[in-house]
């Protein structure tokens, strides 16, 4: 078992809307990095279609996935928005900044991109939280041991 697999993290779908082209990408490399101001960092591979959109965007959304949304994590983490509309069969609404909010997510956070840092084959996008909504209090999906794990409801 590789050591790196012991680093567990949340699984979210980061959503974006650049000139009315919407997309979402499953992201496990996400963490809070500042309390005041409230900042969140996401790490996005430079080869991803989402990277191109985010480099040109002012905002991104974070849909925190519940333990019942493994299929959503797989869908947004397998296909590329460059040649496939991942939202085609997914129910969603739009946030204040016109970012897709995936139905049945645990929570949604809207961020304004305030910094970008080069990080090898990824870019770190730093988002300042501008709004946050908790929809339900279920357990999340997490990434650990190199796989998607569903946290049991009684944990
Ligand atoms: C559980 C899981 C976690 C992932 N975490 C990340 C991540 O943190 N950063 C990243 O760039 N890609 C991550 N990926 C891969 C992207 O989600 C995947 O390459 C996606 O298809 C890219 O979509 P896009 O081309 O529309 O941007 C992850 C995939 C899965 C299944």
PDB file of C-alpha atoms and ligand atoms in Angstrom:
ATOM      1  CA  UNK A   1       0.000   0.000   0.000  1.00  0.00           C
ATOM      2  CA  UNK A   2       1.493   3.335  -1.072  1.00  0.00           C
ATOM      3  CA  UNK A   3       1.958   5.844   1.744  1.00  0.00           C
ATOM      4  CA  UNK A   4       0.179   8.568  -0.231  1.00  0.00           C
ATOM      5  CA  UNK A   5      -3.043   6.499  -0.154  1.00  0.00           C
ATOM      6  CA  UNK A   6      -3.209   7.109   3.592  1.00  0.00           C
ATOM      7  CA  UNK A   7      -3.951  10.793   2.974  1.00  0.00           C
ATOM      8  CA  UNK A   8      -7.756  10.879   3.051  1.00  0.00           C
ATOM      9  CA  UNK A   9      -9.736  13.833   1.656  1.00  0.00           C
ATOM     10  CA  UNK A  10     -13.233  14.997   0.757  1.00  0.00           C
ATOM     11  CA  UNK A  11     -14.677  14.418  -2.688  1.00  0.00           C
ATOM     12  CA  UNK A  12     -16.430  17.330  -4.366  1.00  0.00           C
ATOM     13  CA  UNK A  13     -17.492  18.363  -7.822  1.00  0.00           C
ATOM     14  CA  UNK A  14     -16.037  21.752  -8.711  1.00  0.00           C
ATOM     15  CA  UNK A  15     -18.370  23.521 -11.125  1.00  0.00           C
ATOM     16  CA  UNK A  16     -17.729  26.415 -13.483  1.00  0.00           C
ATOM     17  CA  UNK A  17     -19.422  28.556 -16.088  1.00  0.00           C
ATOM     18  CA  UNK A  18     -17.309  30.345 -18.656  1.00  0.00           C
ATOM     19  CA  UNK A  19     -19.322  32.311 -21.222  1.00  0.00           C
ATOM     20  CA  UNK A  20     -22.288  29.957 -20.668  1.00  0.00           C
ATOM     21  CA  UNK A  21     -20.171  26.810 -21.134  1.00  0.00           C
ATOM     22  CA  UNK A  22     -20.792  24.867 -17.928  1.00  0.00           C
ATOM     23  CA  UNK A  23     -18.654  22.011 -16.676  1.00  0.00           C
ATOM     24  CA  UNK A  24     -17.867  20.111 -13.507  1.00  0.00           C
ATOM     25  CA  UNK A  25     -14.863  18.078 -12.371  1.00  0.00           C
ATOM     26  CA  UNK A  26     -14.527  15.598  -9.514  1.00  0.00           C
ATOM     27  CA  UNK A  27     -11.820  16.829  -7.162  1.00  0.00           C
ATOM     28  CA  UNK A  28     -10.266  15.139  -4.140  1.00  0.00           C
ATOM     29  CA  UNK A  29      -7.376  17.553  -3.796  1.00  0.00           C
ATOM     30  CA  UNK A  30      -9.244  20.254  -1.942  1.00  0.00           C
ATOM     31  CA  UNK A  31      -8.607  21.823   1.441  1.00  0.00           C
ATOM     32  CA  UNK A  32      -9.282  24.892   3.580  1.00  0.00           C
ATOM     33  CA  UNK A  33      -6.206  27.126   3.705  1.00  0.00           C
ATOM     34  CA  UNK A  34      -7.266  30.264   5.619  1.00  0.00           C
ATOM     35  CA  UNK A  35      -9.904  31.164   8.224  1.00  0.00           C
ATOM     36  CA  UNK A  36      -9.906  34.940   7.756  1.00  0.00           C
ATOM     37  CA  UNK A  37     -10.417  35.516   4.918  1.00  0.00           C
ATOM     38  CA  UNK A  38     -12.085  32.147   4.350  1.00  0.00           C
ATOM     39  CA  UNK A  39     -10.017  30.539   1.570  1.00  0.00           C
ATOM     40  CA  UNK A  40     -10.171  27.130  -0.099  1.00  0.00           C
ATOM     41  CA  UNK A  41      -7.515  25.619  -2.390  1.00  0.00           C
ATOM     42  CA  UNK A  42      -8.269  23.203  -5.223  1.00  0.00           C
ATOM     43  CA  UNK A  43      -5.603  21.469  -7.295  1.00  0.00           C
ATOM     44  CA  UNK A  44      -6.485  20.982 -10.951  1.00  0.00           C
ATOM     45  CA  UNK A  45      -4.424  19.035 -13.490  1.00  0.00           C
ATOM     46  CA  UNK A  46      -3.169  21.168 -16.356  1.00  0.00           C
ATOM     47  CA  UNK A  47      -4.402  18.608 -18.901  1.00  0.00           C
ATOM     48  CA  UNK A  48      -8.030  18.838 -17.700  1.00  0.00           C
ATOM     49  CA  UNK A  49     -10.597  20.712 -19.744  1.00  0.00           C
ATOM     50  CA  UNK A  50     -11.690  22.321 -16.456  1.00  0.00           C
ATOM     51  CA  UNK A  51      -8.213  23.822 -16.111  1.00  0.00           C
ATOM     52  CA  UNK A  52      -8.710  25.780 -19.330  1.00  0.00           C
ATOM     53  CA  UNK A  53     -12.104  27.050 -18.166  1.00  0.00           C
ATOM     54  CA  UNK A  54     -10.923  27.938 -14.655  1.00  0.00           C
ATOM     55  CA  UNK A  55      -7.907  29.862 -15.989  1.00  0.00           C
ATOM     56  CA  UNK A  56     -10.444  32.193 -17.638  1.00  0.00           C
ATOM     57  CA  UNK A  57     -13.069  32.240 -14.892  1.00  0.00           C
ATOM     58  CA  UNK A  58     -13.699  34.546 -11.972  1.00  0.00           C
ATOM     59  CA  UNK A  59     -15.724  32.072  -9.887  1.00  0.00           C
ATOM     60  CA  UNK A  60     -16.039  28.368  -9.156  1.00  0.00           C
ATOM     61  CA  UNK A  61     -18.576  26.348  -7.217  1.00  0.00           C
ATOM     62  CA  UNK A  62     -18.004  23.417  -4.869  1.00  0.00           C
ATOM     63  CA  UNK A  63     -20.659  20.714  -4.563  1.00  0.00           C
ATOM     64  CA  UNK A  64     -19.766  18.622  -1.513  1.00  0.00           C
ATOM     65  CA  UNK A  65     -20.955  15.113  -2.362  1.00  0.00           C
ATOM     66  CA  UNK A  66     -22.913  12.839  -0.043  1.00  0.00           C
ATOM     67  CA  UNK A  67     -22.274   9.140   0.538  1.00  0.00           C
ATOM     68  CA  UNK A  68     -25.101   8.426  -1.943  1.00  0.00           C
ATOM     69  CA  UNK A  69     -23.421  10.231  -4.842  1.00  0.00           C
ATOM     70  CA  UNK A  70     -20.639   7.832  -5.844  1.00  0.00           C
ATOM     71  CA  UNK A  71     -22.031   7.685  -9.386  1.00  0.00           C
ATOM     72  CA  UNK A  72     -21.838  11.478  -9.640  1.00  0.00           C
ATOM     73  CA  UNK A  73     -18.183  11.378  -8.526  1.00  0.00           C
ATOM     74  CA  UNK A  74     -17.462   8.735 -11.180  1.00  0.00           C
ATOM     75  CA  UNK A  75     -19.328  10.584 -13.930  1.00  0.00           C
ATOM     76  CA  UNK A  76     -17.615  13.925 -13.336  1.00  0.00           C
ATOM     77  CA  UNK A  77     -14.284  12.197 -12.713  1.00  0.00           C
ATOM     78  CA  UNK A  78     -14.242  10.029 -15.831  1.00  0.00           C
ATOM     79  CA  UNK A  79     -15.583  12.035 -18.758  1.00  0.00           C
ATOM     80  CA  UNK A  80     -14.148  15.278 -20.072  1.00  0.00           C
ATOM     81  CA  UNK A  81     -16.280  18.345 -20.585  1.00  0.00           C
ATOM     82  CA  UNK A  82     -14.209  18.974 -23.718  1.00  0.00           C
ATOM     83  CA  UNK A  83     -16.154  16.342 -25.632  1.00  0.00           C
ATOM     84  CA  UNK A  84     -19.071  15.371 -23.384  1.00  0.00           C
ATOM     85  CA  UNK A  85     -21.850  17.243 -21.586  1.00  0.00           C
ATOM     86  CA  UNK A  86     -21.595  15.799 -18.074  1.00  0.00           C
ATOM     87  CA  UNK A  87     -24.742  17.651 -17.008  1.00  0.00           C
ATOM     88  CA  UNK A  88     -26.877  16.079 -19.739  1.00  0.00           C
ATOM     89  CA  UNK A  89     -28.539  13.540 -17.393  1.00  0.00           C
ATOM     90  CA  UNK A  90     -27.857  15.258 -14.059  1.00  0.00           C
ATOM     91  CA  UNK A  91     -30.377  17.394 -12.175  1.00  0.00           C
ATOM     92  CA  UNK A  92     -28.989  20.751 -11.127  1.00  0.00           C
ATOM     93  CA  UNK A  93     -29.884  24.379 -10.520  1.00  0.00           C
ATOM     94  CA  UNK A  94     -27.891  27.595 -10.885  1.00  0.00           C
ATOM     95  CA  UNK A  95     -26.320  29.555  -8.033  1.00  0.00           C
ATOM     96  CA  UNK A  96     -26.233  33.330  -7.735  1.00  0.00           C
ATOM     97  CA  UNK A  97     -23.049  33.470  -9.851  1.00  0.00           C
ATOM     98  CA  UNK A  98     -24.560  31.080 -12.413  1.00  0.00           C
ATOM     99  CA  UNK A  99     -22.604  28.053 -11.286  1.00  0.00           C
ATOM    100  CA  UNK A 100     -24.219  24.605 -11.453  1.00  0.00           C
ATOM    101  CA  UNK A 101     -25.413  23.207  -8.108  1.00  0.00           C
ATOM    102  CA  UNK A 102     -25.833  19.431  -8.342  1.00  0.00           C
ATOM    103  CA  UNK A 103     -29.088  18.161  -6.816  1.00  0.00           C
ATOM    104  CA  UNK A 104     -28.775  16.195  -3.572  1.00  0.00           C
ATOM    105  CA  UNK A 105     -25.302  17.531  -2.784  1.00  0.00           C
ATOM    106  CA  UNK A 106     -24.598  17.921   0.944  1.00  0.00           C
ATOM    107  CA  UNK A 107     -23.629  21.544   0.583  1.00  0.00           C
ATOM    108  CA  UNK A 108     -22.592  24.165  -1.941  1.00  0.00           C
ATOM    109  CA  UNK A 109     -19.871  26.808  -1.677  1.00  0.00           C
ATOM    110  CA  UNK A 110     -19.385  29.679  -4.092  1.00  0.00           C
ATOM    111  CA  UNK A 111     -15.831  31.005  -4.442  1.00  0.00           C
ATOM    112  CA  UNK A 112     -14.144  33.897  -6.159  1.00  0.00           C
ATOM    113  CA  UNK A 113     -10.715  33.024  -7.551  1.00  0.00           C
ATOM    114  CA  UNK A 114      -8.202  35.288  -5.790  1.00  0.00           C
ATOM    115  CA  UNK A 115      -4.923  33.535  -6.627  1.00  0.00           C
ATOM    116  CA  UNK A 116      -3.403  30.824  -8.807  1.00  0.00           C
ATOM    117  CA  UNK A 117      -0.144  28.997  -8.099  1.00  0.00           C
ATOM    118  CA  UNK A 118       1.823  26.722 -10.354  1.00  0.00           C
ATOM    119  CA  UNK A 119       2.164  23.271  -8.759  1.00  0.00           C
ATOM    120  CA  UNK A 120       4.014  20.880 -11.072  1.00  0.00           C
ATOM    121  CA  UNK A 121       1.507  19.280 -13.426  1.00  0.00           C
ATOM    122  CA  UNK A 122      -1.360  20.947 -11.521  1.00  0.00           C
ATOM    123  CA  UNK A 123      -2.418  24.521 -10.737  1.00  0.00           C
ATOM    124  CA  UNK A 124      -3.613  25.511  -7.271  1.00  0.00           C
ATOM    125  CA  UNK A 125      -6.632  27.792  -7.503  1.00  0.00           C
ATOM    126  CA  UNK A 126      -7.332  29.728  -4.321  1.00  0.00           C
ATOM    127  CA  UNK A 127     -10.990  30.603  -3.877  1.00  0.00           C
ATOM    128  CA  UNK A 128     -12.397  33.124  -1.437  1.00  0.00           C
ATOM    129  CA  UNK A 129     -15.741  31.918  -0.078  1.00  0.00           C
ATOM    130  CA  UNK A 130     -18.518  34.311  -1.052  1.00  0.00           C
ATOM    131  CA  UNK A 131     -21.508  32.162  -0.102  1.00  0.00           C
ATOM    132  CA  UNK A 132     -22.179  28.766   1.425  1.00  0.00           C
ATOM    133  CA  UNK A 133     -25.292  26.648   1.848  1.00  0.00           C
ATOM    134  CA  UNK A 134     -25.814  23.439   3.790  1.00  0.00           C
ATOM    135  CA  UNK A 135     -28.607  21.336   2.227  1.00  0.00           C
ATOM    136  CA  UNK A 136     -28.549  18.191   4.364  1.00  0.00           C
ATOM    137  CA  UNK A 137     -26.586  16.669   7.173  1.00  0.00           C
ATOM    138  CA  UNK A 138     -25.760  13.287   5.604  1.00  0.00           C
ATOM    139  CA  UNK A 139     -22.264  11.830   5.570  1.00  0.00           C
ATOM    140  CA  UNK A 140     -19.797  12.684   2.811  1.00  0.00           C
ATOM    141  CA  UNK A 141     -17.944  10.743   0.150  1.00  0.00           C
ATOM    142  CA  UNK A 142     -14.227  10.620   0.778  1.00  0.00           C
ATOM    143  CA  UNK A 143     -11.121   9.563  -1.138  1.00  0.00           C
ATOM    144  CA  UNK A 144      -8.615   7.291   0.563  1.00  0.00           C
ATOM    145  CA  UNK A 145      -6.593   4.150  -0.190  1.00  0.00           C
ATOM    146  CA  UNK A 146      -6.858   5.285  -3.862  1.00  0.00           C
ATOM    147  CA  UNK A 147     -10.608   4.773  -3.997  1.00  0.00           C
ATOM    148  CA  UNK A 148     -13.961   6.432  -3.423  1.00  0.00           C
ATOM    149  CA  UNK A 149     -15.253   5.585   0.069  1.00  0.00           C
ATOM    150  CA  UNK A 150     -18.800   6.035   1.345  1.00  0.00           C
ATOM    151  CA  UNK A 151     -18.790   7.153   5.000  1.00  0.00           C
ATOM    152  CA  UNK A 152     -21.463   5.133   6.822  1.00  0.00           C
ATOM    153  CA  UNK A 153     -24.370   7.108   8.288  1.00  0.00           C
ATOM    154  CA  UNK A 154     -23.717   5.918  11.855  1.00  0.00           C
ATOM    155  CA  UNK A 155     -20.091   7.174  11.939  1.00  0.00           C
TER     156      UNK A 155
HETATM  157  C1  LIG B   1     -12.315  10.427  -6.958  1.00  0.00           C
HETATM  158  C2  LIG B   1     -11.620  11.296  -7.969  1.00  0.00           C
HETATM  159  C3  LIG B   1     -10.878  12.388  -7.542  1.00  0.00           C
HETATM  160  C4  LIG B   1     -10.231  13.235  -8.463  1.00  0.00           C
HETATM  161  N1  LIG B   1      -9.518  14.304  -8.008  1.00  0.00           N
HETATM  162  C5  LIG B   1      -8.955  15.163  -8.902  1.00  0.00           C
HETATM  163  C6  LIG B   1      -8.281  16.333  -8.441  1.00  0.00           C
HETATM  164  O1  LIG B   1      -8.191  16.614  -7.245  1.00  0.00           O
HETATM  165  N2  LIG B   1      -7.745  17.166  -9.387  1.00  0.00           N
HETATM  166  C7  LIG B   1      -7.804  16.889 -10.735  1.00  0.00           C
HETATM  167  O2  LIG B   1      -7.294  17.671 -11.546  1.00  0.00           O
HETATM  168  N3  LIG B   1      -8.444  15.770 -11.187  1.00  0.00           N
HETATM  169  C8  LIG B   1      -9.024  14.924 -10.309  1.00  0.00           C
HETATM  170  N4  LIG B   1      -9.681  13.813 -10.755  1.00  0.00           N
HETATM  171  C9  LIG B   1      -9.719  13.515 -12.199  1.00  0.00           C
HETATM  172  C10 LIG B   1     -10.749  14.374 -12.959  1.00  0.00           C
HETATM  173  O3  LIG B   1     -11.973  14.442 -12.238  1.00  0.00           O
HETATM  174  C11 LIG B   1     -11.008  13.757 -14.350  1.00  0.00           C
HETATM  175  O4  LIG B   1      -9.789  13.723 -15.082  1.00  0.00           O
HETATM  176  C12 LIG B   1     -12.083  14.477 -15.136  1.00  0.00           C
HETATM  177  O5  LIG B   1     -12.562  13.609 -16.130  1.00  0.00           O
HETATM  178  C13 LIG B   1     -11.600  15.772 -15.779  1.00  0.00           C
HETATM  179  O6  LIG B   1     -12.697  16.389 -16.407  1.00  0.00           O
HETATM  180  P1  LIG B   1     -12.570  17.658 -17.374  1.00  0.00           P
HETATM  181  O7  LIG B   1     -11.667  17.231 -18.541  1.00  0.00           O
HETATM  182  O8  LIG B   1     -13.984  17.917 -17.824  1.00  0.00           O
HETATM  183  O9  LIG B   1     -11.985  18.765 -16.603  1.00  0.00           O
HETATM  184  C14 LIG B   1     -10.332  12.963  -9.852  1.00  0.00           C
HETATM  185  C15 LIG B   1     -11.103  11.862 -10.286  1.00  0.00           C
HETATM  186  C16 LIG B   1     -11.741  11.040  -9.355  1.00  0.00           C
HETATM  187  C17 LIG B   1     -12.585   9.893  -9.854  1.00  0.00           C
END
